[in-house]
Coordinates of C-alpha atoms in Angstrom, one line a residue:
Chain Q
X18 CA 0.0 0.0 0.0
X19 CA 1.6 3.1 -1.2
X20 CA 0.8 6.3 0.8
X21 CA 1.1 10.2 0.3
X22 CA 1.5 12.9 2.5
X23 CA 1.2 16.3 2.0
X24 CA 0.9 19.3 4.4
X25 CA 1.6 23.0 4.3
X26 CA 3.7 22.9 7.1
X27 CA 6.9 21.2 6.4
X28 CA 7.3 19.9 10.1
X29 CA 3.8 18.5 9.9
X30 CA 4.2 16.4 6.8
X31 CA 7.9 14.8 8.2
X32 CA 6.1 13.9 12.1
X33 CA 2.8 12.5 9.1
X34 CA 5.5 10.6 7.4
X35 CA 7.3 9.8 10.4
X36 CA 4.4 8.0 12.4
X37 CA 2.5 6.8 9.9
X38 CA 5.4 5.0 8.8
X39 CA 5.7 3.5 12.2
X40 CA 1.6 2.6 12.6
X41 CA 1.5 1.0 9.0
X42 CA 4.7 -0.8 9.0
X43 CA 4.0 -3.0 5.5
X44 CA 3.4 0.5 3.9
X45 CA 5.6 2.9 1.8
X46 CA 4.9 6.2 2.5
X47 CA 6.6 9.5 0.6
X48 CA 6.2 12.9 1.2
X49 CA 4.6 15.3 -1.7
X50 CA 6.5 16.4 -3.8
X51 CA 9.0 13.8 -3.9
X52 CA 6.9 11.1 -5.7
X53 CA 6.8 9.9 -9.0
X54 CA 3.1 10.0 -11.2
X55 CA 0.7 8.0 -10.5
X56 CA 2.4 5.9 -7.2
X57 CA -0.1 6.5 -4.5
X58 CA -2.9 4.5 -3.6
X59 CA -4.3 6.8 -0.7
X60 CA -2.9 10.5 0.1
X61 CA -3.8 11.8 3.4
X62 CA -3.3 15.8 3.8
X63 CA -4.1 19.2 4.8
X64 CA -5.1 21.9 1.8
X65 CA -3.2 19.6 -0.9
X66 CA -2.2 21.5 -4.1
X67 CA -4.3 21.0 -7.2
X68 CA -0.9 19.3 -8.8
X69 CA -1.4 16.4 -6.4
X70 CA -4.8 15.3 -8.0
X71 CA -3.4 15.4 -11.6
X72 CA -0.6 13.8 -11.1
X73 CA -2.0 10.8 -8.8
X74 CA -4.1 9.8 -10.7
X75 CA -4.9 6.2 -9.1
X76 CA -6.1 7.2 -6.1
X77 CA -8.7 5.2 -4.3
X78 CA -9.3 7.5 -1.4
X79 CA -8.1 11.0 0.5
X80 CA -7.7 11.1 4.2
X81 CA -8.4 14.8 5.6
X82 CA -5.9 16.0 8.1
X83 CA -8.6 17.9 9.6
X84 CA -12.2 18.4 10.4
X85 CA -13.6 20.9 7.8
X86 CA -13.1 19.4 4.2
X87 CA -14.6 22.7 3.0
X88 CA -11.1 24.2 1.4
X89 CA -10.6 20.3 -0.2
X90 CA -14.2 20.3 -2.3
X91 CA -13.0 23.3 -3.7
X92 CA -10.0 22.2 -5.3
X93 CA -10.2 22.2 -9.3
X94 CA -8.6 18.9 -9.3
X95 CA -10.5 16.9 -6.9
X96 CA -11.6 13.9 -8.9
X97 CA -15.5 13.8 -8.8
X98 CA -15.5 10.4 -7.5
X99 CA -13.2 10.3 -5.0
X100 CA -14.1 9.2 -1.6
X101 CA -12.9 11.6 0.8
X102 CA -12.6 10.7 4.6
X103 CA -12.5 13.3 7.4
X104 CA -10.6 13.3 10.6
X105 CA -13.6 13.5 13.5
X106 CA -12.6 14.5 16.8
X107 CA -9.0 13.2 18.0
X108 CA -9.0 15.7 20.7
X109 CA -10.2 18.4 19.1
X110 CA -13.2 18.5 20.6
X111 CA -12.2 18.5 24.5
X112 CA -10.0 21.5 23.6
X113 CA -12.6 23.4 21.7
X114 CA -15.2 22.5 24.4
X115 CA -12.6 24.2 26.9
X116 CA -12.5 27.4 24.2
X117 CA -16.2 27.9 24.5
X118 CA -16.4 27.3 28.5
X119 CA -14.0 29.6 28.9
X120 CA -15.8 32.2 26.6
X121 CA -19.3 31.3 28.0
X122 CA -17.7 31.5 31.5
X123 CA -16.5 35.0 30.6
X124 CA -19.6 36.5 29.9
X125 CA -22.2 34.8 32.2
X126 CA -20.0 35.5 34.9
X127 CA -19.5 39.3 33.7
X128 CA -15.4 38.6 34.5
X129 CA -14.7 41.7 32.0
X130 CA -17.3 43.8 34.6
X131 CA -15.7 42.3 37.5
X132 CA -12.2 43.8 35.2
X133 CA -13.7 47.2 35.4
X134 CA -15.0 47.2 38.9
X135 CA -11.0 46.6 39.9
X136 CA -9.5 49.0 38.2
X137 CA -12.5 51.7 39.2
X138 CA -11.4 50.1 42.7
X139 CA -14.9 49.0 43.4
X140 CA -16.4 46.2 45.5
X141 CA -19.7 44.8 45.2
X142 CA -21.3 41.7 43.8
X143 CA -22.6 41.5 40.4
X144 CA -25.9 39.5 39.5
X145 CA -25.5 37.3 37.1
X146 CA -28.6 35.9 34.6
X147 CA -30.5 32.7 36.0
X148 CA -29.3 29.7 35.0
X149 CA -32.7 28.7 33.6
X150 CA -32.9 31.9 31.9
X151 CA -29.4 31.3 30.3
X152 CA -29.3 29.3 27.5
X153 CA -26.5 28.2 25.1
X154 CA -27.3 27.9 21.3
X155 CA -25.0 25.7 19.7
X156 CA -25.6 26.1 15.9
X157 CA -24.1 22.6 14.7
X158 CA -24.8 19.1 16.1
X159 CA -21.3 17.1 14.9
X160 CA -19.3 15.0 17.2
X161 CA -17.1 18.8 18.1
X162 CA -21.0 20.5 19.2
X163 CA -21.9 17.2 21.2
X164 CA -18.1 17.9 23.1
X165 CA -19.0 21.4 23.8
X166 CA -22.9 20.7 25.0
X167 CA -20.9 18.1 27.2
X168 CA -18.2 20.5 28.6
X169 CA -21.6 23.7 29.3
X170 CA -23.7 20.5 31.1
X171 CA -21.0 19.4 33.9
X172 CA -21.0 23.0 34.6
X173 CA -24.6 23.6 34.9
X174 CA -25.2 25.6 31.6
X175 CA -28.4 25.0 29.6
X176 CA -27.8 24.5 26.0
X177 CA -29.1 23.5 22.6
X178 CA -28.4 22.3 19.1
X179 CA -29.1 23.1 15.7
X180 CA -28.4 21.5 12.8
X181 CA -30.1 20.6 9.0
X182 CA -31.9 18.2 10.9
X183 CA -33.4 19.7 14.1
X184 CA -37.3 20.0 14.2
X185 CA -36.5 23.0 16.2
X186 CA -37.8 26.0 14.2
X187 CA -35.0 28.4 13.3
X188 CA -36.5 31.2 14.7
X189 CA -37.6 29.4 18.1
X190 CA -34.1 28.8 18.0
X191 CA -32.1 31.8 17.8
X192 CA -34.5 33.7 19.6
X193 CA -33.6 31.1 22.9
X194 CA -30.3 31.7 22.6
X195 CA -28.5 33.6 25.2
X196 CA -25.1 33.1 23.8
X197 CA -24.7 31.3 19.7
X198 CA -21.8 29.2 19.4
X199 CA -21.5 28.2 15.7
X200 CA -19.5 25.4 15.4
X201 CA -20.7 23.7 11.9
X202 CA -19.2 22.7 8.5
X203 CA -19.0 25.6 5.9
X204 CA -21.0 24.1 3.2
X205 CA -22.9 26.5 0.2
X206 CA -25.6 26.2 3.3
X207 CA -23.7 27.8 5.8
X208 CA -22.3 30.3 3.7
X209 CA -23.3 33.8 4.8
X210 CA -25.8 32.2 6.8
X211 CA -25.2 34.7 9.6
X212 CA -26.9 37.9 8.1
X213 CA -28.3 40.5 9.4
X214 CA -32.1 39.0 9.1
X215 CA -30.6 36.2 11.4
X216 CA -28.4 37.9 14.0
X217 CA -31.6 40.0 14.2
X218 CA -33.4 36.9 15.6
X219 CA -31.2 36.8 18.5
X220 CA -32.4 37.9 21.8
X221 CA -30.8 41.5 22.9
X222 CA -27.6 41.4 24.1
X223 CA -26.5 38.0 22.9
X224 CA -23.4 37.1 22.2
X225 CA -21.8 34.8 19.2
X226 CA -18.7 32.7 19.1
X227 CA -17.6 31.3 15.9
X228 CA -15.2 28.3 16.4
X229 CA -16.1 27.1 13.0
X230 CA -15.2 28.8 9.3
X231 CA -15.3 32.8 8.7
X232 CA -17.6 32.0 5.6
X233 CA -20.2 31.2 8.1
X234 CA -20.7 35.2 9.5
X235 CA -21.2 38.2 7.4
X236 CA -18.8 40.2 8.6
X237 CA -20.3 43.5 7.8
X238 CA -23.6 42.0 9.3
X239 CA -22.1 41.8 12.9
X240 CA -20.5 44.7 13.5
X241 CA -23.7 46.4 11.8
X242 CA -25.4 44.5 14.6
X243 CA -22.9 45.2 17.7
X244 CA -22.9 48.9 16.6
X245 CA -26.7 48.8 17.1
X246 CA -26.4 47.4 20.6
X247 CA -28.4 44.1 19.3
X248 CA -25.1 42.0 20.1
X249 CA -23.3 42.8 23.1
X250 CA -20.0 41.5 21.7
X251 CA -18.5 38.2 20.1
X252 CA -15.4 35.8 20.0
X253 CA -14.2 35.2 16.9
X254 CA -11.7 32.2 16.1
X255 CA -12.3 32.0 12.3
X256 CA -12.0 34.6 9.6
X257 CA -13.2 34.7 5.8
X258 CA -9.3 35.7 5.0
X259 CA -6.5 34.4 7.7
X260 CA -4.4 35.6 8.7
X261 CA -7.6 38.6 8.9
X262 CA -6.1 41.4 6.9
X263 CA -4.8 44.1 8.8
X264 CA -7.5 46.8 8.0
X265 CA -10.2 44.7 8.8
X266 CA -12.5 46.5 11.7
X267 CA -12.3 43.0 13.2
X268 CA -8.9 43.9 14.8
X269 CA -10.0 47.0 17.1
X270 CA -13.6 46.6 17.5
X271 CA -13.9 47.1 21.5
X272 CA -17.1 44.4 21.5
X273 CA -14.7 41.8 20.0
X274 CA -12.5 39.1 21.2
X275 CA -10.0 37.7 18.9
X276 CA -8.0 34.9 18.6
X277 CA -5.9 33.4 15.6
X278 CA -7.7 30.2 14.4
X279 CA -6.3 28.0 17.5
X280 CA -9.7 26.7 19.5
X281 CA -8.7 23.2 18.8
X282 CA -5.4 22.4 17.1
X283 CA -4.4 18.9 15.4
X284 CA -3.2 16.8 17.6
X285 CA -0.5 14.5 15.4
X286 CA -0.9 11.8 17.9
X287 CA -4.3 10.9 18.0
X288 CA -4.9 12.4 14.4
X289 CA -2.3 9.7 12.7
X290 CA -3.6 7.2 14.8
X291 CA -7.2 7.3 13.6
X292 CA -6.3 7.9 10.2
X293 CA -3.8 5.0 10.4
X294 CA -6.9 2.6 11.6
X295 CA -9.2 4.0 9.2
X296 CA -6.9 3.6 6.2
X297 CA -5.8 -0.4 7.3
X298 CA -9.9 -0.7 7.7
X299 CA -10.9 1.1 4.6
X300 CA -8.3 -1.1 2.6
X301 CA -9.6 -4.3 3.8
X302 CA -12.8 -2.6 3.1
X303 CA -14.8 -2.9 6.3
X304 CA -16.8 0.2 7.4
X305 CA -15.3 3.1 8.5
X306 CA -16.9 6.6 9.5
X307 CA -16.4 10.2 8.4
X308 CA -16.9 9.5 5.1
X309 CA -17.6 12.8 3.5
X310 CA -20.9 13.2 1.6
X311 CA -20.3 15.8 -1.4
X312 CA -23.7 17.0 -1.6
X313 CA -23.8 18.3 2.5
X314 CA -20.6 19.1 2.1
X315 CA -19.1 17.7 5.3
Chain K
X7 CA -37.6 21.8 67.7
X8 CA -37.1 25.1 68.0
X9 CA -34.4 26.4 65.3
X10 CA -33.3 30.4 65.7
X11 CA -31.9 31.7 62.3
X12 CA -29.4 34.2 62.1
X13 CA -28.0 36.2 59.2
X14 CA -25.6 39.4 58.4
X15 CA -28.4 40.1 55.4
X16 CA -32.1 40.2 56.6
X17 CA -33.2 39.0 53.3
X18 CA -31.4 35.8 53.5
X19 CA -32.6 35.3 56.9
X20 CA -36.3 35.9 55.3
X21 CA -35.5 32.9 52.9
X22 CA -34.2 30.6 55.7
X23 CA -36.7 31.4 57.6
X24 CA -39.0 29.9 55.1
X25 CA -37.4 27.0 53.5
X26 CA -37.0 25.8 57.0
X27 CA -40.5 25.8 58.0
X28 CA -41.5 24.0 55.2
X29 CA -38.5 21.9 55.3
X30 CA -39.5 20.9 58.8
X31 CA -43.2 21.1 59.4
X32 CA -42.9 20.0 62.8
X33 CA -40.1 22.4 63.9
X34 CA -40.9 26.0 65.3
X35 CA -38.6 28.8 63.4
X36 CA -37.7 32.0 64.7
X37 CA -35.3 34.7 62.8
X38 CA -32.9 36.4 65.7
X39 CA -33.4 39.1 67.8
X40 CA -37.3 38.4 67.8
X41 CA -36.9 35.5 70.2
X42 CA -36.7 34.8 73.9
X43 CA -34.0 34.0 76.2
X44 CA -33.0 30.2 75.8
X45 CA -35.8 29.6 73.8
X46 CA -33.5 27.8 71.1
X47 CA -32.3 24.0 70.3
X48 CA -30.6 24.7 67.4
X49 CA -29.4 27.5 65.3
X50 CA -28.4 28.2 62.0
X51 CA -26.3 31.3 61.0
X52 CA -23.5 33.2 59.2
X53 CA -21.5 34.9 61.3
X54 CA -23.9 35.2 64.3
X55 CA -23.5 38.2 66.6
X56 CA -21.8 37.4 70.0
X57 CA -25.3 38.3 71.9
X58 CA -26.9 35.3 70.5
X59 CA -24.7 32.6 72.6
X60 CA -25.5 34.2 75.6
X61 CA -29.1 34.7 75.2
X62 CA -29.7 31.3 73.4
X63 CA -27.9 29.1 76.3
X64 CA -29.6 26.2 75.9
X65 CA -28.1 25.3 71.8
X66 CA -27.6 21.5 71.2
X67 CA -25.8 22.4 68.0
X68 CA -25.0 25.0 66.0
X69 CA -25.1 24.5 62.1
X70 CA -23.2 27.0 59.9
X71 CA -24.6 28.3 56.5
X72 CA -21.3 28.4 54.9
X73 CA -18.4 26.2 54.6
X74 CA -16.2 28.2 56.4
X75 CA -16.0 28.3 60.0
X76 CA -13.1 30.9 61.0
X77 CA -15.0 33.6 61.8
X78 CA -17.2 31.7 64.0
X79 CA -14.3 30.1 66.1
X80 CA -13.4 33.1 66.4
X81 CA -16.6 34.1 68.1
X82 CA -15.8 35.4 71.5
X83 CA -19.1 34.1 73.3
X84 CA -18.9 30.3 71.6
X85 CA -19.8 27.9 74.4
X86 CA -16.6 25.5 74.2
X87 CA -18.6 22.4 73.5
X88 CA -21.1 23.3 71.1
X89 CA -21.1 20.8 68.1
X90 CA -21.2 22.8 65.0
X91 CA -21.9 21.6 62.0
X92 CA -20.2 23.2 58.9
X93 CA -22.0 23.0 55.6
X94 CA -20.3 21.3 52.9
X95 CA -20.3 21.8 48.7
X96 CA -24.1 22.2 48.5
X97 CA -23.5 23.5 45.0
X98 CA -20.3 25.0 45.9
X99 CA -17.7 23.1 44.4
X100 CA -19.0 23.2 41.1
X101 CA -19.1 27.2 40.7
X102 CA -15.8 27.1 42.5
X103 CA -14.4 24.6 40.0
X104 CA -15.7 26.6 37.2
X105 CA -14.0 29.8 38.7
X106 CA -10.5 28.0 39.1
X107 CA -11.1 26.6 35.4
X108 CA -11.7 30.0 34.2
X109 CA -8.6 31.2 35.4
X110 CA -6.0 28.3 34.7
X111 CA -7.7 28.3 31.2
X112 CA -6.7 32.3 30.6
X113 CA -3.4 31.1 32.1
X114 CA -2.5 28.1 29.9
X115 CA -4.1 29.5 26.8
X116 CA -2.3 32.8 27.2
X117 CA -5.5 34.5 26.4
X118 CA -4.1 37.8 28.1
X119 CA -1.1 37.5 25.6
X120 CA -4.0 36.6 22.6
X121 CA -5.7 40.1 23.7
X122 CA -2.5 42.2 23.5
X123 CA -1.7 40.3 20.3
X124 CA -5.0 41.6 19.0
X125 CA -4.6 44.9 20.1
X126 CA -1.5 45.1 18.3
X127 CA -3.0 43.9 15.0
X128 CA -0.6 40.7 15.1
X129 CA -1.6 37.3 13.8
X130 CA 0.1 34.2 15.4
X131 CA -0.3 31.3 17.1
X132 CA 0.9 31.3 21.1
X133 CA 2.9 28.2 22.1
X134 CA 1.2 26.5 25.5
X135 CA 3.4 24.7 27.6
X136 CA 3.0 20.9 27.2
X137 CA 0.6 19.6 29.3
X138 CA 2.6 17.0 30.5
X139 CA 5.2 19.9 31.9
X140 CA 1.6 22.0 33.6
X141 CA 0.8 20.6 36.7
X142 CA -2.0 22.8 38.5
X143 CA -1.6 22.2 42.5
X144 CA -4.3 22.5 45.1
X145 CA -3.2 23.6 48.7
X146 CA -6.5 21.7 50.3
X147 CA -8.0 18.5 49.6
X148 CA -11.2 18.8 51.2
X149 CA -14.8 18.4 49.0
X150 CA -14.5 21.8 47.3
X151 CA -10.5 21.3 46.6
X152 CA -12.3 17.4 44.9
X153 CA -14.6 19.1 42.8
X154 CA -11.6 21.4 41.5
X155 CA -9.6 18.6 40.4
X156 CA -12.3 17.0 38.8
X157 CA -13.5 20.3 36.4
X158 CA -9.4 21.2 35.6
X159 CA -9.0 17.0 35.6
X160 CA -12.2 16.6 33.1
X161 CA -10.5 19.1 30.6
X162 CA -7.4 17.4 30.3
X163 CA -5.3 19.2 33.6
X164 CA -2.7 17.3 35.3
X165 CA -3.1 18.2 39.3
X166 CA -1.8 17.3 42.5
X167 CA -3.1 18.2 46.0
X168 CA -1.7 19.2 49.2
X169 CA -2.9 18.8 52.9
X170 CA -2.0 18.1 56.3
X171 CA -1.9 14.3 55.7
X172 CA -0.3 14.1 52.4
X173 CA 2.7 12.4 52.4
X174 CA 4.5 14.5 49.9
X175 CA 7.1 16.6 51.0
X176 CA 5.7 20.5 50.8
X177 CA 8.8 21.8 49.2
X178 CA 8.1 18.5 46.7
X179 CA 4.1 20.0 45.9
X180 CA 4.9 23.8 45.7
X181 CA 8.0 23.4 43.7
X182 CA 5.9 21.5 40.9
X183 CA 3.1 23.0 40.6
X184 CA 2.9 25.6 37.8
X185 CA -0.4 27.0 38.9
X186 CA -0.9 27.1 43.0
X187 CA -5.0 27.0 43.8
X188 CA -5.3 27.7 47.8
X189 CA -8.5 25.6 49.1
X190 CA -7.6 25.5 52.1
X191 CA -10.0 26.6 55.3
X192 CA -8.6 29.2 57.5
X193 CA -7.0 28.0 60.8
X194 CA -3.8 28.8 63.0
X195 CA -1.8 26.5 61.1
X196 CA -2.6 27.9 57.9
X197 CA -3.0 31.7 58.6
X198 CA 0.4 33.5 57.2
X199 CA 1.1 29.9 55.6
X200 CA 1.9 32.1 51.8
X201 CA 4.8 34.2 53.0
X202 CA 8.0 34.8 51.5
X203 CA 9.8 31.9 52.0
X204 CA 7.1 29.6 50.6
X205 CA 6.0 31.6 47.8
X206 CA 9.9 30.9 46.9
X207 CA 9.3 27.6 46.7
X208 CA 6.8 27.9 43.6
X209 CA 8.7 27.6 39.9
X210 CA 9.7 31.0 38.6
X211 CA 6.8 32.2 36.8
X212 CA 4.2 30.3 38.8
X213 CA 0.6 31.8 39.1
X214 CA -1.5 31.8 42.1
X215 CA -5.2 31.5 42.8
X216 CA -7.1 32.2 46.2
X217 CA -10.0 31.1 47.0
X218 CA -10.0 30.2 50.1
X219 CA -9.3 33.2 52.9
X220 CA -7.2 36.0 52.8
X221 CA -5.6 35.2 55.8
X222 CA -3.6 32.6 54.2
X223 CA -1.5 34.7 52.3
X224 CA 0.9 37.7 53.4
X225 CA 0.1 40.4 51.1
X226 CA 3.2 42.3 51.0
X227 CA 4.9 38.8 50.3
X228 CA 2.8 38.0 47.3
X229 CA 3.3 41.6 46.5
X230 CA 7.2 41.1 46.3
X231 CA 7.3 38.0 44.7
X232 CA 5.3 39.3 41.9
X233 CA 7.3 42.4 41.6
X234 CA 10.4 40.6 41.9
X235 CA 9.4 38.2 38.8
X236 CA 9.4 35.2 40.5
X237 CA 5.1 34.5 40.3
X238 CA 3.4 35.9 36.8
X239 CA 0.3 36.8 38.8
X240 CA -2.5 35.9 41.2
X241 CA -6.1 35.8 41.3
X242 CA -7.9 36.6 44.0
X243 CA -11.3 36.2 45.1
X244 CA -10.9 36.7 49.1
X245 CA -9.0 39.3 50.7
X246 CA -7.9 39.5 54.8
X247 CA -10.1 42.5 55.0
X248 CA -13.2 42.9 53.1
X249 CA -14.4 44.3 51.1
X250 CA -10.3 45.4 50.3
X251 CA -9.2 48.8 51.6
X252 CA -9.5 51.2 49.3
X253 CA -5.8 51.7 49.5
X254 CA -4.4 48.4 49.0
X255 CA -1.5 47.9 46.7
X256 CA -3.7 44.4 45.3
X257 CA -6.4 46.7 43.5
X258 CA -4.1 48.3 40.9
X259 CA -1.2 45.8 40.7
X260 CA -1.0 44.6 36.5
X261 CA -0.5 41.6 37.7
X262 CA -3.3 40.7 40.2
X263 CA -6.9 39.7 38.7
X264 CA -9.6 40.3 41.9
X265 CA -13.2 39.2 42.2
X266 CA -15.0 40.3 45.6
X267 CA -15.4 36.9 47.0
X268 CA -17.8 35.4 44.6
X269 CA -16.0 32.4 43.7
X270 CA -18.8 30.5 45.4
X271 CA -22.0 32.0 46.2
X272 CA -24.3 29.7 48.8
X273 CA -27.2 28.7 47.0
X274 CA -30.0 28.6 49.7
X275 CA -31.8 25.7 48.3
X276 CA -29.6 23.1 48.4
X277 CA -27.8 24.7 51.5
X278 CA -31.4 24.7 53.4
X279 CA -32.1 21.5 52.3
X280 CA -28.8 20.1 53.3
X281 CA -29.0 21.6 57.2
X282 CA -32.5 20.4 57.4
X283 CA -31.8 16.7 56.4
X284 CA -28.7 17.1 59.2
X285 CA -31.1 18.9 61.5
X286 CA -33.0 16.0 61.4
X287 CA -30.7 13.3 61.4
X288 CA -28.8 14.7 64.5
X289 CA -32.0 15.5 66.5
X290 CA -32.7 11.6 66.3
X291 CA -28.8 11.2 67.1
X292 CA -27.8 9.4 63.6
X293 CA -24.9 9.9 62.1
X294 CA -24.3 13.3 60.3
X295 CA -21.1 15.0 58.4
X296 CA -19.3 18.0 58.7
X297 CA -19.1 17.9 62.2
X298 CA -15.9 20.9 63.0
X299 CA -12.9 19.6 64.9
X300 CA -12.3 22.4 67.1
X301 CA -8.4 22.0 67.2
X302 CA -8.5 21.4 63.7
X303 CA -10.3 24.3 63.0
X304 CA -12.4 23.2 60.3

């Protein structure tokens, strides 16, 4: 079985090459570019370049080095049929579960009041909502959302979940929804599904966090809708363009928290050893999960 | 069963009052100083005036309504063997769990380092230490120092605690412990215990937490050990006077974060519910917990 890495990172694709080498040890494995046409069987990879697909052209399956397949379906050269596989938790949702605590914690607790109180050398109690009053929208119902509804619940925060599937209303959704946390594939569904008409569903004063792809917000849209006092701020992990361009408003808006794309980073170790299983399973052609559906888009 | 309640705030005295009486059909309730010389069997209070031990001279028990007993051993007027009955978690150790989180979360993600980032219009990711290397230590190991370890535990943490029986050497705990949590009740073995010479002990750049009691920590000590470089910071939710002077050094320091002692609010239904199921228990002289050691303090 011959096997293809490639990774934008340099350092990534040698500890790829490195350990899958060691889980598969009847399999060759080489290191894009250095790989003659047509050799691999399976490539595994982050944001492969379009060469890759043209010049392996017997490939019988791509592993996904992360979550969101959404920059891999729009490669040129993706062959049509090719059955993609995505990588589904491998500690990526415990750490992004921790991201949104810590967020959620931050604002039901009103720590950046608490902030302000200190340095106006003030000392008093601050009420915080009810807890049965306070509840967490989670827009997004994948194995990461079901992490994050289990990190709010052994703290005693409410929550809910959205997805295509939901018999939730929308509306009866958002409108619930103390703080959003969108944590969902970007698909041509999701795109610039946060708009104005839907950040207007929110109840005043909510907040968003967006743990999941830029593409998902309209940008424009949210600050429109902090400026107007709707939103009372939002965490933002994910841009349309990252690095976020330097003019963007993002950058100094006082409502917004900011952090560069690093809720929940790949963890090599459990990442190679679930893809490692799934490619010796998917080989031997027993049943394997995360296969991607092209039409949803995740 | 006559039960006397007593209370700095009236209006938590108003809800004792009442959960108790329904809690306890059979008992008779009165809220102190509407009641008559040795008129009680039991009472239930937060730091109960001096008066009420020598009006109420005929107390079987006295049940505290937080988990802290200091100030009440301190009590001038405490009959020497009155049982009293501390209360214990009763929804405590979750918030306080979520508070420590919170704050070894900011730590360990360098969110404070994400912020200035942003400020700065700078894109980058922010190395953590490995979590192997991060070992969170709690000075306490009672029920509310349990429910710490299990929040930080439940999101990957390594910790270790400390108390009077542990067998590890003190100089062993502090000097491993990246993070220092003090859960620890207030007593003359631990008052002064963070001075100088301890705080020393810590790994350079170690980060402090209090949410115990003020008392346990020289403030010009943590003051100098800050300044000198040696700890990165503290938070502090209690203070040896409070609310904290208006003057002291802790409110503008860069490197102290300060909450006023809300770590862990009592939650008055399940701390009434919890008193009245040990009111109950020791009137009928069955076993009951949280039962103070007097030369223990706590």
């Amino acid at each position: 079985m011959n096997i293809l890495i490639s990774h934008t990172h340099a350092q990534s694709a040698k500890r790829w090459h490195e350990e899958m080498l060691m889980l598969l040890p009847n399999a060759s494995v080489k290191v894009w570019p250095d790989v003659e046409q047509g050799w691999a069987d399976y490539a595994i990879g982050w944001q492969p370049p379009k060469e890759l697909f043209i010049s392996q052209n017997k490939l019988k399956a791509f592993f996904s080095a992360a979550a969101g397949v959404d920059h891999l379906l729009k490669n040129p050269a993706l062959p049509k049929g090719l059955p993609i596989i995505r990588l589904e938790d491998a500690g990526m949702g415990l750490q992004m579960a921790e991201y949104c605590l810590l967020e959620v914690g931050r604002q039901y607790h009103r720590r950046d009041d608490y902030l302000a109180q200190q340095h106006a050398q003030t000392w008093g109690f601050l009420k915080s909502e009810k807890r049965s009053e306070y509840v967490v929208g989670i827009f997004g119902a994948g194995v990461l959302a079901k992490e994050i509804v289990k990190g709010l619940t052994s703290f005693g925060y409410r929550s809910q979940t959205y997805s295509r599937s939901s018999t939730q209303a929308l509306a009866d959704f958002l409108s619930t929804s103390r703080v959003l946390i969108l944590c969902a594939p970007l698909t041509p569904e999701t795109q610039d599904y946060f708009n104005a008409e839907r950040f207007a569903m929110l109840p005043k004063g909510a907040y968003v966090i967006n743990v999941a792809r830029g593409g998902l917000v309209v940008d424009d849209d949210l600050l429109a809708a902090m400026d107007s006092g709707h939103l009372s701020g939002a965490t933002l992990d994910v841009f349309r363009e990252e690095p976020l361009p330097k003019t963007h408003r993002f950058w100094l808006h006082p409502k917004i928290r900011m952090t560069p794309h690093v809720s929940a980073v790949t963890l090599i170790g459990p990442s190679t050893k679930q893809v490692a299983m799934k490619l010796d399973r998917y080989s031997k052609g027993e049943p394997i999960t995360g296969l991607v559906d092209r039409k949803k888009g995740y």
